[in-house]
Amino acid sequence: MLILRLNKAGMPQDWIHPEQAARLYCQDKVLFELGHDSRLLRGGHNRLGIQSTLRLASIIACDGKVTDLSGKVALTNRYLFRRDNDICLYCGQRFSPRVLTRDHIIPRSRGGKNIWTNVATACRRCNHAKAARTPEEAGMPLLAVPFRPNVYERFYLMNRRILADQMSFLASHFSHQRDWQVQD
Ligand SMILES: [Zn+2]
């Protein structure tokens, strides 16, 4: 389980391990908690044989530097395929990420840029069939509008094991309607 760390304004900052979260609790840096899920971390035993425990919330907000991450969503294939739910945006079939490709909607050879709004997840077959054409020219309309993830969508893309309450927190700030779902 990873814990979602927010800044004091409630903006996601990082996914952290329980041990890192425990350190923040011990340093008294946790300002508030969100979510219903929690995890009990067990520590050492004292002289009387009593073990120390610490309950960690799944979402914690901490004081400190406020980083605006909204403009920094790296365009990687891993994030792109997850944005599109591992679905080819031309034929609508779901594939293993291993066999998916990045399609430039307006082809690179025609001046199309390598940016979030000009890329789509495509299976090899569709990518090959479309070739150096636009979707209109190829008669292959896109099944969804490609978008640039906002900061909450970015944190969804980063972690494949999101707890239900973390998911509902992130999803309440998504700016694009899509079949977002928690995946194993
Ligand atoms: Zn396809």
XYZ file of N, CA, C and O and ligand atoms in Angstrom:
737
model
N 0.837 -1.199 0.000
C 0.000 0.000 0.000
C 0.875 1.254 0.000
O 1.800 1.369 0.799
N 0.569 2.170 -0.896
C 1.265 3.451 -0.901
C 0.317 4.507 -0.331
O -0.902 4.410 -0.486
N 0.889 5.479 0.324
C 0.087 6.537 0.929
C 0.212 7.791 0.083
O 1.302 8.149 -0.378
N -0.930 8.428 -0.142
C -0.931 9.644 -0.950
C -0.633 10.832 -0.042
O -1.365 11.095 0.900
N 0.479 11.506 -0.338
C 0.836 12.679 0.464
C 0.393 13.945 -0.254
O 0.688 14.130 -1.443
N -0.340 14.777 0.456
C -0.819 16.048 -0.087
C -0.043 17.179 0.577
O 0.541 17.006 1.640
N -0.091 18.368 -0.017
C 0.424 19.533 0.703
C -0.731 20.119 1.509
O -1.846 19.598 1.482
N -0.462 21.195 2.218
C -1.499 21.708 3.122
C -2.691 22.273 2.348
O -3.763 22.451 2.920
N -2.490 22.550 1.061
C -3.607 23.030 0.243
C -4.425 21.865 -0.324
O -5.408 22.073 -1.027
N -4.011 20.650 -0.048
C -4.770 19.485 -0.512
C -4.383 19.005 -1.897
O -5.070 18.184 -2.491
N -3.244 19.503 -2.421
C -2.782 19.066 -3.742
C -1.847 17.874 -3.591
O -0.943 17.898 -2.755
N -2.027 16.837 -4.424
C -1.145 15.672 -4.335
C 0.320 16.054 -4.578
O 0.613 16.876 -5.454
N 1.212 15.478 -3.772
C 2.644 15.742 -3.890
C 3.441 14.504 -4.225
O 4.452 14.566 -4.901
N 2.996 13.357 -3.687
C 3.819 12.162 -3.833
C 3.058 10.926 -3.362
O 2.140 11.033 -2.559
N 3.451 9.768 -3.902
C 3.050 8.493 -3.315
C 4.211 8.046 -2.450
O 5.338 7.959 -2.943
N 3.966 7.764 -1.186
C 5.074 7.392 -0.313
C 4.808 6.048 0.367
O 3.665 5.613 0.497
N 5.894 5.420 0.811
C 5.793 4.134 1.502
C 5.373 4.357 2.957
O 5.648 5.413 3.520
N 4.741 3.358 3.558
C 4.293 3.494 4.952
C 5.410 3.940 5.893
O 5.177 4.735 6.799
N 6.632 3.459 5.646
C 7.743 3.828 6.525
C 8.031 5.335 6.444
O 8.345 5.973 7.444
N 7.927 5.876 5.220
C 8.138 7.317 5.065
C 7.026 8.094 5.758
O 7.258 9.128 6.377
N 5.798 7.570 5.652
C 4.661 8.225 6.294
C 4.839 8.187 7.812
O 4.574 9.172 8.504
N 5.320 7.048 8.320
C 5.513 6.914 9.765
C 6.486 7.976 10.268
O 6.293 8.567 11.330
N 7.508 8.226 9.478
C 8.488 9.248 9.861
C 7.815 10.624 9.967
O 8.071 11.391 10.883
N 6.938 10.908 9.004
C 6.245 12.200 9.032
C 5.327 12.312 10.257
O 5.226 13.363 10.873
N 4.670 11.183 10.613
C 3.829 11.185 11.817
C 4.681 11.458 13.052
O 4.334 12.265 13.904
N 5.813 10.775 13.130
C 6.670 10.912 14.314
C 7.268 12.299 14.422
O 7.528 12.792 15.510
N 7.474 12.935 13.258
C 8.035 14.295 13.273
C 6.928 15.336 13.428
O 7.170 16.532 13.314
N 5.701 14.840 13.617
C 4.563 15.729 13.831
C 4.289 16.628 12.620
O 3.893 17.768 12.768
N 4.515 16.077 11.434
C 4.352 16.888 10.230
C 3.024 16.661 9.523
O 2.742 17.286 8.501
N 2.229 15.721 10.050
C 0.945 15.444 9.401
C -0.086 16.445 9.907
O -0.376 16.508 11.098
N -0.622 17.238 8.982
C -1.577 18.286 9.364
C -2.999 17.747 9.447
O -3.753 18.072 10.339
N -3.373 16.945 8.439
C -4.690 16.315 8.488
C -4.689 15.046 7.651
O -3.788 14.816 6.848
N -5.722 14.236 7.894
C -5.841 12.952 7.190
C -7.145 12.930 6.414
O -8.107 13.564 6.816
N -7.149 12.175 5.331
C -8.382 11.976 4.568
C -8.536 10.481 4.303
O -7.579 9.727 4.399
N -9.733 10.116 3.915
C -9.943 8.713 3.543
C -10.340 7.862 4.732
O -10.187 8.249 5.885
N -10.858 6.679 4.448
C -11.326 5.767 5.502
C -10.354 4.617 5.712
O -10.317 4.020 6.767
N -9.585 4.316 4.681
C -8.664 3.195 4.805
C -7.490 3.608 5.682
O -7.051 4.744 5.663
N -6.990 2.672 6.422
C -5.797 2.972 7.196
C -5.006 1.686 7.374
O -5.488 0.593 7.097
N -3.819 1.834 7.852
C -2.959 0.679 8.035
C -2.253 0.791 9.377
O -1.840 1.886 9.769
N -2.150 -0.309 10.042
C -1.485 -0.316 11.338
C -0.038 -0.759 11.137
O 0.223 -1.832 10.600
N 0.869 0.110 11.522
C 2.290 -0.215 11.400
C 2.801 -0.629 12.784
O 2.585 0.077 13.756
N 3.455 -1.772 12.859
C 3.942 -2.243 14.157
C 5.428 -1.945 14.308
O 6.215 -2.180 13.406
N 5.782 -1.408 15.452
C 7.172 -1.047 15.697
C 7.837 -2.018 16.659
O 7.447 -3.179 16.744
N 8.799 -1.524 17.407
C 9.542 -2.382 18.331
C 8.811 -2.567 19.654
O 7.777 -1.966 19.898
N 9.357 -3.448 20.480
C 8.798 -3.678 21.815
C 9.554 -2.853 22.844
O 10.771 -2.686 22.735
N 8.845 -2.350 23.839
C 9.540 -1.645 24.915
C 9.966 -2.650 25.995
O 9.773 -3.851 25.846
N 10.511 -2.169 27.096
C 11.037 -3.061 28.144
C 9.962 -3.934 28.761
O 10.239 -5.000 29.272
N 8.732 -3.436 28.737
C 7.634 -4.209 29.334
C 7.051 -5.199 28.331
O 6.090 -5.898 28.620
N 7.635 -5.228 27.143
C 7.161 -6.183 26.143
C 5.969 -5.693 25.353
O 5.332 -6.459 24.645
N 5.666 -4.397 25.480
C 4.523 -3.858 24.726
C 5.017 -3.313 23.392
O 5.979 -2.538 23.348
N 4.345 -3.760 22.346
C 4.772 -3.339 21.019
C 4.124 -2.000 20.656
O 2.944 -1.790 20.901
N 4.913 -1.112 20.072
C 4.350 0.175 19.658
C 3.644 0.021 18.324
O 4.050 -0.784 17.482
N 2.568 0.743 18.156
C 1.837 0.702 16.887
C 1.549 2.127 16.436
O 1.509 3.053 17.247
N 1.366 2.260 15.150
C 1.058 3.577 14.583
C 0.035 3.374 13.485
O 0.231 2.548 12.595
N -1.085 4.101 13.565
C -2.109 3.978 12.527
C -1.873 5.039 11.455
O -1.763 6.223 11.763
N -1.738 4.590 10.223
C -1.464 5.512 9.122
C -2.719 5.644 8.255
O -3.282 4.643 7.833
N -3.129 6.868 7.986
C -4.255 7.073 7.067
C -3.764 6.869 5.637
O -2.573 6.967 5.363
N -4.675 6.598 4.720
C -4.259 6.351 3.337
C -3.941 7.639 2.585
O -3.285 7.621 1.555
N -4.450 8.762 3.114
C -4.159 10.073 2.512
C -3.772 11.015 3.645
O -4.534 11.180 4.600
N -2.599 11.608 3.557
C -2.174 12.536 4.612
C -1.707 13.849 3.990
O -1.145 13.875 2.901
N -1.970 14.936 4.701
C -1.508 16.245 4.239
C -0.431 16.725 5.184
O -0.568 16.627 6.401
N 0.658 17.224 4.601
C 1.795 17.637 5.412
C 2.190 19.069 5.107
O 1.970 19.573 4.008
N 2.799 19.663 6.097
C 3.334 21.006 5.938
C 4.601 20.913 5.085
O 5.135 19.844 4.891
N 5.064 22.032 4.642
C 6.305 22.022 3.876
C 6.137 22.743 2.561
O 5.122 23.387 2.318
N 7.114 22.600 1.738
C 7.144 23.308 0.464
C 5.966 22.886 -0.406
O 5.647 21.703 -0.514
N 5.331 23.856 -1.014
C 4.220 23.559 -1.904
C 4.748 23.525 -3.326
O 5.284 24.506 -3.832
N 4.651 22.370 -3.936
C 5.144 22.211 -5.302
C 3.962 22.138 -6.256
O 3.048 21.349 -6.037
N 3.990 22.957 -7.272
C 2.932 22.875 -8.277
C 3.395 21.908 -9.354
O 4.298 22.202 -10.128
N 2.768 20.737 -9.384
C 3.191 19.689 -10.310
C 2.328 19.642 -11.556
O 2.503 18.776 -12.393
N 1.397 20.588 -11.651
C 0.388 20.473 -12.703
C 0.970 20.487 -14.115
O 0.415 19.909 -15.025
N 2.119 21.150 -14.289
C 2.656 21.246 -15.643
C 3.673 20.170 -15.983
O 4.343 20.247 -16.989
N 3.804 19.168 -15.119
C 4.894 18.213 -15.304
C 4.427 16.770 -15.435
O 4.791 15.935 -14.632
N 3.614 16.491 -16.382
C 3.192 15.107 -16.583
C 4.000 14.541 -17.736
O 3.779 14.891 -18.889
N 4.977 13.706 -17.403
C 5.836 13.138 -18.433
C 5.006 12.291 -19.388
O 4.168 11.503 -18.957
N 5.242 12.474 -20.667
C 4.529 11.664 -21.663
C 5.324 10.394 -21.929
O 6.237 10.367 -22.751
N 4.990 9.363 -21.165
C 5.636 8.066 -21.375
C 4.578 7.102 -21.882
O 3.372 7.334 -21.695
N 5.021 6.025 -22.504
C 4.054 5.033 -22.988
C 3.259 4.436 -21.840
O 2.072 4.173 -21.959
N 3.941 4.229 -20.718
C 3.269 3.637 -19.559
C 2.073 4.497 -19.131
O 0.972 4.002 -18.907
N 2.287 5.793 -19.028
C 1.207 6.695 -18.626
C 0.164 6.824 -19.739
O -1.028 6.905 -19.475
N 0.635 6.861 -20.976
C -0.298 7.011 -22.102
C -1.268 5.829 -22.162
O -2.484 6.022 -22.276
N -0.732 4.617 -22.064
C -1.597 3.426 -22.157
C -2.568 3.387 -20.982
O -3.712 2.981 -21.122
N -2.095 3.826 -19.824
C -2.969 3.821 -18.646
C -4.049 4.905 -18.792
O -5.180 4.711 -18.394
N -3.682 6.050 -19.361
C -4.687 7.090 -19.614
C -5.824 6.512 -20.434
O -6.992 6.794 -20.198
N -5.455 5.686 -21.418
C -6.454 5.133 -22.334
C -6.934 3.742 -21.887
O -7.580 3.038 -22.670
N -6.627 3.386 -20.634
C -7.087 2.096 -20.084
C -6.623 0.889 -20.894
O -7.344 -0.117 -20.985
N -5.456 1.001 -21.504
C -4.897 -0.097 -22.314
C -5.802 -0.465 -23.484
O -5.803 -1.611 -23.961
N -6.583 0.518 -23.923
C -7.513 0.261 -25.032
C -7.013 0.988 -26.277
O -6.623 2.160 -26.209
N -7.020 0.295 -27.391
C -6.668 0.924 -28.672
C -7.793 1.895 -29.022
O -8.957 1.496 -29.094
N -7.435 3.167 -29.214
C -8.477 4.171 -29.452
C -9.038 4.125 -30.871
O -9.881 4.931 -31.230
N -8.577 3.151 -31.660
C -9.129 3.000 -33.017
C -10.078 1.812 -33.107
O -11.177 1.931 -33.641
N -9.674 0.660 -32.569
C -10.558 -0.510 -32.674
C -11.322 -0.801 -31.383
O -12.247 -1.605 -31.367
N -10.915 -0.139 -30.293
C -11.653 -0.294 -29.042
C -11.349 -1.561 -28.265
O -12.008 -1.847 -27.267
N -10.365 -2.309 -28.700
C -10.027 -3.540 -27.975
C -8.945 -3.280 -26.938
O -8.092 -2.426 -27.140
N -9.013 -4.044 -25.864
C -8.007 -3.910 -24.810
C -6.872 -4.904 -25.055
O -7.108 -6.042 -25.450
N -5.645 -4.403 -24.832
C -4.461 -5.240 -25.058
C -3.534 -5.160 -23.853
O -3.655 -4.258 -23.024
N -2.586 -6.066 -23.789
C -1.525 -5.956 -22.803
C -0.650 -4.766 -23.208
O -0.383 -4.571 -24.395
N -0.203 -3.967 -22.226
C 0.641 -2.814 -22.567
C 1.868 -3.198 -23.399
O 2.375 -2.387 -24.172
N 2.305 -4.446 -23.266
C 3.506 -4.877 -23.984
C 3.358 -4.799 -25.495
O 4.338 -4.648 -26.218
N 2.112 -4.952 -25.972
C 1.925 -4.981 -27.427
C 1.265 -3.711 -27.945
O 0.914 -3.625 -29.121
N 1.108 -2.709 -27.087
C 0.496 -1.460 -27.536
C 1.557 -0.504 -28.077
O 2.740 -0.646 -27.784
N 1.107 0.456 -28.846
C 2.031 1.443 -29.415
C 1.478 2.844 -29.211
O 0.301 3.022 -28.903
N 2.359 3.817 -29.396
C 1.959 5.219 -29.328
C 1.705 5.721 -30.744
O 2.614 5.730 -31.574
N 0.487 6.102 -31.007
C 0.178 6.635 -32.335
C 0.128 8.155 -32.277
O -0.456 8.736 -31.357
N 0.764 8.813 -33.241
C 0.642 10.264 -33.372
C -0.535 10.529 -34.296
O -0.523 10.138 -35.463
N -1.545 11.173 -33.745
C -2.804 11.343 -34.468
C -2.555 12.110 -35.776
O -2.904 11.651 -36.848
N -1.952 13.273 -35.649
C -1.397 13.914 -36.849
C 0.037 13.407 -36.910
O 0.816 13.641 -35.991
N 0.385 12.658 -37.932
C 1.697 11.989 -37.962
C 2.863 12.956 -37.804
O 2.785 14.108 -38.236
N 3.922 12.468 -37.169
C 5.136 13.261 -36.973
C 5.661 13.761 -38.319
O 6.142 14.880 -38.424
N 5.564 12.917 -39.348
C 6.096 13.293 -40.656
C 5.292 14.435 -41.281
O 5.715 15.042 -42.260
N 4.108 14.717 -40.701
C 3.270 15.800 -41.229
C 3.245 16.978 -40.266
O 2.355 17.820 -40.328
N 4.202 16.986 -39.339
C 4.303 18.119 -38.410
C 3.556 17.922 -37.105
O 3.490 18.838 -36.284
N 2.971 16.744 -36.904
C 2.264 16.476 -35.650
C 3.238 16.435 -34.482
O 4.343 15.917 -34.614
N 2.826 17.019 -33.363
C 3.726 17.086 -32.209
C 3.581 15.876 -31.294
O 2.558 15.202 -31.289
N 4.634 15.674 -30.518
C 4.626 14.588 -29.536
C 4.098 15.147 -28.210
O 4.844 15.337 -27.256
N 2.819 15.449 -28.187
C 2.188 16.019 -26.990
C 0.941 15.200 -26.651
O 0.397 14.493 -27.513
N 0.505 15.306 -25.392
C -0.613 14.496 -24.908
C -1.838 14.535 -25.818
O -2.513 13.528 -26.004
N -2.139 15.713 -26.355
C -3.368 15.850 -27.140
C -3.199 15.353 -28.581
O -4.161 15.341 -29.354
N -1.971 14.952 -28.939
C -1.772 14.419 -30.292
C -1.335 12.961 -30.272
O -0.852 12.446 -31.270
N -1.500 12.304 -29.143
C -1.117 10.891 -29.096
C -2.275 10.032 -28.605
O -3.091 10.473 -27.797
N -2.315 8.833 -29.147
C -3.366 7.891 -28.771
C -2.753 6.512 -28.632
O -1.787 6.170 -29.323
N -3.329 5.720 -27.732
C -2.932 4.330 -27.618
C -3.476 3.579 -28.832
O -4.639 3.750 -29.193
N -2.625 2.794 -29.471
C -3.078 2.040 -30.645
C -2.455 0.652 -30.640
O -1.304 0.477 -30.223
N -3.221 -0.322 -31.091
C -2.633 -1.651 -31.241
C -1.769 -1.617 -32.503
O -1.881 -0.703 -33.325
N -0.913 -2.586 -32.640
C 0.025 -2.588 -33.781
C -0.708 -2.616 -35.109
O -0.332 -1.937 -36.059
N -1.763 -3.401 -35.119
C -2.507 -3.558 -36.362
C -3.113 -2.223 -36.817
O -2.981 -1.831 -37.977
N -3.753 -1.526 -35.893
C -4.372 -0.237 -36.239
C -3.318 0.804 -36.584
O -3.478 1.578 -37.530
N -2.216 0.809 -35.812
C -1.162 1.776 -36.073
C -0.594 1.557 -37.479
O -0.371 2.505 -38.244
N -0.416 0.300 -37.829
C 0.117 -0.037 -39.140
C -0.890 0.338 -40.234
O -0.516 0.900 -41.275
N -2.152 0.063 -39.996
C -3.181 0.354 -41.000
C -3.356 1.850 -41.219
O -3.579 2.309 -42.333
N -3.222 2.609 -40.149
C -3.408 4.067 -40.255
C -2.228 4.704 -40.991
O -2.404 5.633 -41.774
N -1.040 4.158 -40.731
C 0.186 4.637 -41.376
C 0.348 6.146 -41.219
O -0.026 6.702 -40.198
N 0.881 6.820 -42.224
C 1.161 8.251 -42.102
C -0.033 9.090 -42.553
O 0.099 10.009 -43.356
N -1.200 8.729 -42.026
C -2.414 9.475 -42.384
C -3.097 9.993 -41.124
O -2.879 9.497 -40.030
N -3.957 10.978 -41.288
C -4.770 11.432 -40.159
C -5.933 10.444 -40.014
O -6.220 9.673 -40.945
N -6.625 10.456 -38.875
C -7.770 9.541 -38.707
C -8.822 9.742 -39.807
O -9.412 8.772 -40.304
N -9.029 10.987 -40.216
C -10.016 11.271 -41.268
C -9.591 10.626 -42.580
O -10.381 9.961 -43.244
N -8.344 10.844 -42.952
C -7.835 10.292 -44.215
C -7.895 8.771 -44.213
O -8.148 8.143 -45.233
N -7.636 8.188 -43.019
C -7.599 6.730 -42.939
C -8.995 6.133 -42.725
O -9.157 4.912 -42.781
N -9.975 6.993 -42.481
C -11.314 6.489 -42.187
C -11.350 5.727 -40.872
O -12.089 4.758 -40.711
N -10.508 6.173 -39.917
C -10.426 5.509 -38.602
C -10.658 6.542 -37.502
O -9.705 7.038 -36.898
N -11.909 6.857 -37.229
C -12.170 7.881 -36.208
C -11.751 7.438 -34.813
O -11.836 6.259 -34.478
N -11.272 8.395 -34.029
C -10.875 8.102 -32.643
C -12.112 7.828 -31.794
O -13.143 8.473 -31.954
N -11.982 6.876 -30.875
C -13.108 6.521 -30.009
C -13.201 7.405 -28.772
O -14.193 7.389 -28.055
N -12.131 8.173 -28.487
C -12.141 9.074 -27.329
C -11.235 10.251 -27.643
O -10.358 10.156 -28.503
N -11.468 11.342 -26.950
C -10.667 12.534 -27.185
C -9.398 12.464 -26.327
O -9.476 12.323 -25.117
N -8.230 12.534 -26.961
C -6.983 12.467 -26.185
C -6.811 13.742 -25.353
O -7.049 14.834 -25.850
N -6.445 13.587 -24.099
C -6.314 14.761 -23.237
C -5.004 14.741 -22.468
O -4.347 13.718 -22.325
N -4.657 15.920 -21.981
C -3.476 16.067 -21.141
C -3.938 15.918 -19.699
O -4.813 16.644 -19.244
N -3.371 14.974 -18.952
C -3.829 14.731 -17.577
C -3.570 15.923 -16.662
O -2.532 16.574 -16.777
N -4.516 16.192 -15.797
C -4.267 17.206 -14.766
C -3.507 16.541 -13.614
O -3.182 15.357 -13.673
N -3.223 17.299 -12.572
C -2.360 16.766 -11.509
C -2.970 15.550 -10.807
O -2.273 14.598 -10.441
N -4.285 15.516 -10.666
C -4.939 14.384 -9.987
C -4.922 13.153 -10.905
O -4.707 12.030 -10.451
N -5.152 13.397 -12.181
C -5.090 12.301 -13.153
C -3.664 11.763 -13.239
O -3.440 10.566 -13.396
N -2.716 12.652 -13.099
C -1.308 12.233 -13.111
C -1.012 11.262 -11.968
O -0.344 10.246 -12.154
N -1.536 11.561 -10.778
C -1.281 10.669 -9.645
C -2.001 9.339 -9.805
O -1.553 8.316 -9.304
N -3.120 9.366 -10.506
C -3.786 8.107 -10.857
C -2.886 7.293 -11.793
O -2.718 6.089 -11.626
N -2.281 7.949 -12.764
C -1.439 7.256 -13.746
C -0.201 6.642 -13.095
O 0.293 5.602 -13.531
N 0.287 7.282 -12.045
C 1.549 6.871 -11.430
C 1.471 5.573 -10.631
O 2.490 4.938 -10.374
N 0.294 5.223 -10.152
C 0.177 4.117 -9.200
C -0.889 3.137 -9.665
O -2.034 3.515 -9.872
N -0.524 1.899 -9.830
C -1.485 0.899 -10.298
C -2.221 0.214 -9.164
O -3.074 -0.616 -9.388
N -1.860 0.519 -7.928
C -2.530 -0.125 -6.786
C -3.115 0.940 -5.878
O -2.584 1.225 -4.807
N -4.187 1.524 -6.348
C -4.802 2.633 -5.617
C -5.960 2.103 -4.775
O -6.785 1.329 -5.266
N -6.015 2.522 -3.516
C -7.098 2.093 -2.636
C -8.387 2.836 -3.020
O -8.341 3.918 -3.598
N -9.511 2.252 -2.647
C -10.801 2.820 -3.053
C -10.968 4.269 -2.607
O -11.435 5.111 -3.374
N -10.565 4.572 -1.379
C -10.781 5.959 -0.925
C -9.787 6.925 -1.566
O -10.113 8.082 -1.823
N -8.595 6.438 -1.883
C -7.638 7.285 -2.612
C -8.183 7.569 -4.012
O -8.092 8.677 -4.528
N -8.781 6.520 -4.600
C -9.342 6.662 -5.940
C -10.490 7.669 -5.951
O -10.592 8.502 -6.853
N -11.359 7.598 -4.945
C -12.495 8.521 -4.986
C -12.031 9.954 -4.730
O -12.576 10.893 -5.306
N -10.975 10.116 -3.929
C -10.419 11.461 -3.739
C -9.872 12.001 -5.068
O -10.204 13.097 -5.504
N -9.046 11.196 -5.745
C -8.452 11.641 -7.016
C -9.529 11.871 -8.067
O -9.546 12.897 -8.752
N -10.453 10.909 -8.170
C -11.461 10.977 -9.236
C -12.371 12.189 -9.091
O -12.884 12.706 -10.080
N -12.549 12.667 -7.846
C -13.421 13.832 -7.670
C -12.796 15.090 -8.274
O -13.463 16.103 -8.427
N -11.508 15.011 -8.621
C -10.832 16.158 -9.242
C -10.457 15.907 -10.705
O -9.752 16.709 -11.297
N -10.868 14.793 -11.239
C -10.557 14.527 -12.651
C -11.315 15.522 -13.512
O -12.473 15.842 -13.236
N -10.670 15.998 -14.578
C -11.377 16.949 -15.430
C -11.829 16.312 -16.732
O -12.368 16.980 -17.594
N -11.595 15.019 -16.881
C -12.008 14.359 -18.113
C -12.820 13.127 -17.777
O -12.394 12.310 -16.975
N -13.967 13.009 -18.391
C -14.800 11.836 -18.177
C -14.237 10.675 -18.967
O -14.024 10.750 -20.155
N -13.963 9.618 -18.292
C -13.397 8.444 -18.938
C -13.737 7.266 -18.051
O -14.043 7.435 -16.884
N -13.640 6.108 -18.585
C -13.931 4.914 -17.809
C -12.800 4.599 -16.847
O -12.199 3.544 -16.911
N -12.488 5.524 -15.944
C -11.383 5.299 -15.023
C -11.756 4.177 -14.092
O -12.835 4.115 -13.567
N -10.831 3.306 -13.836
C -11.117 2.237 -12.888
C -9.861 1.795 -12.166
O -8.751 1.971 -12.646
N -10.076 1.226 -10.991
C -8.953 0.718 -10.220
C -8.559 -0.621 -10.824
O -9.415 -1.471 -11.068
N -7.296 -0.790 -11.103
C -6.844 -2.035 -11.703
C -5.919 -2.776 -10.754
O -5.280 -2.173 -9.922
N -5.870 -4.054 -10.892
C -5.015 -4.860 -10.011
C -3.541 -4.642 -10.340
O -3.193 -4.536 -11.481
Zn -6.592 -1.386 -32.699
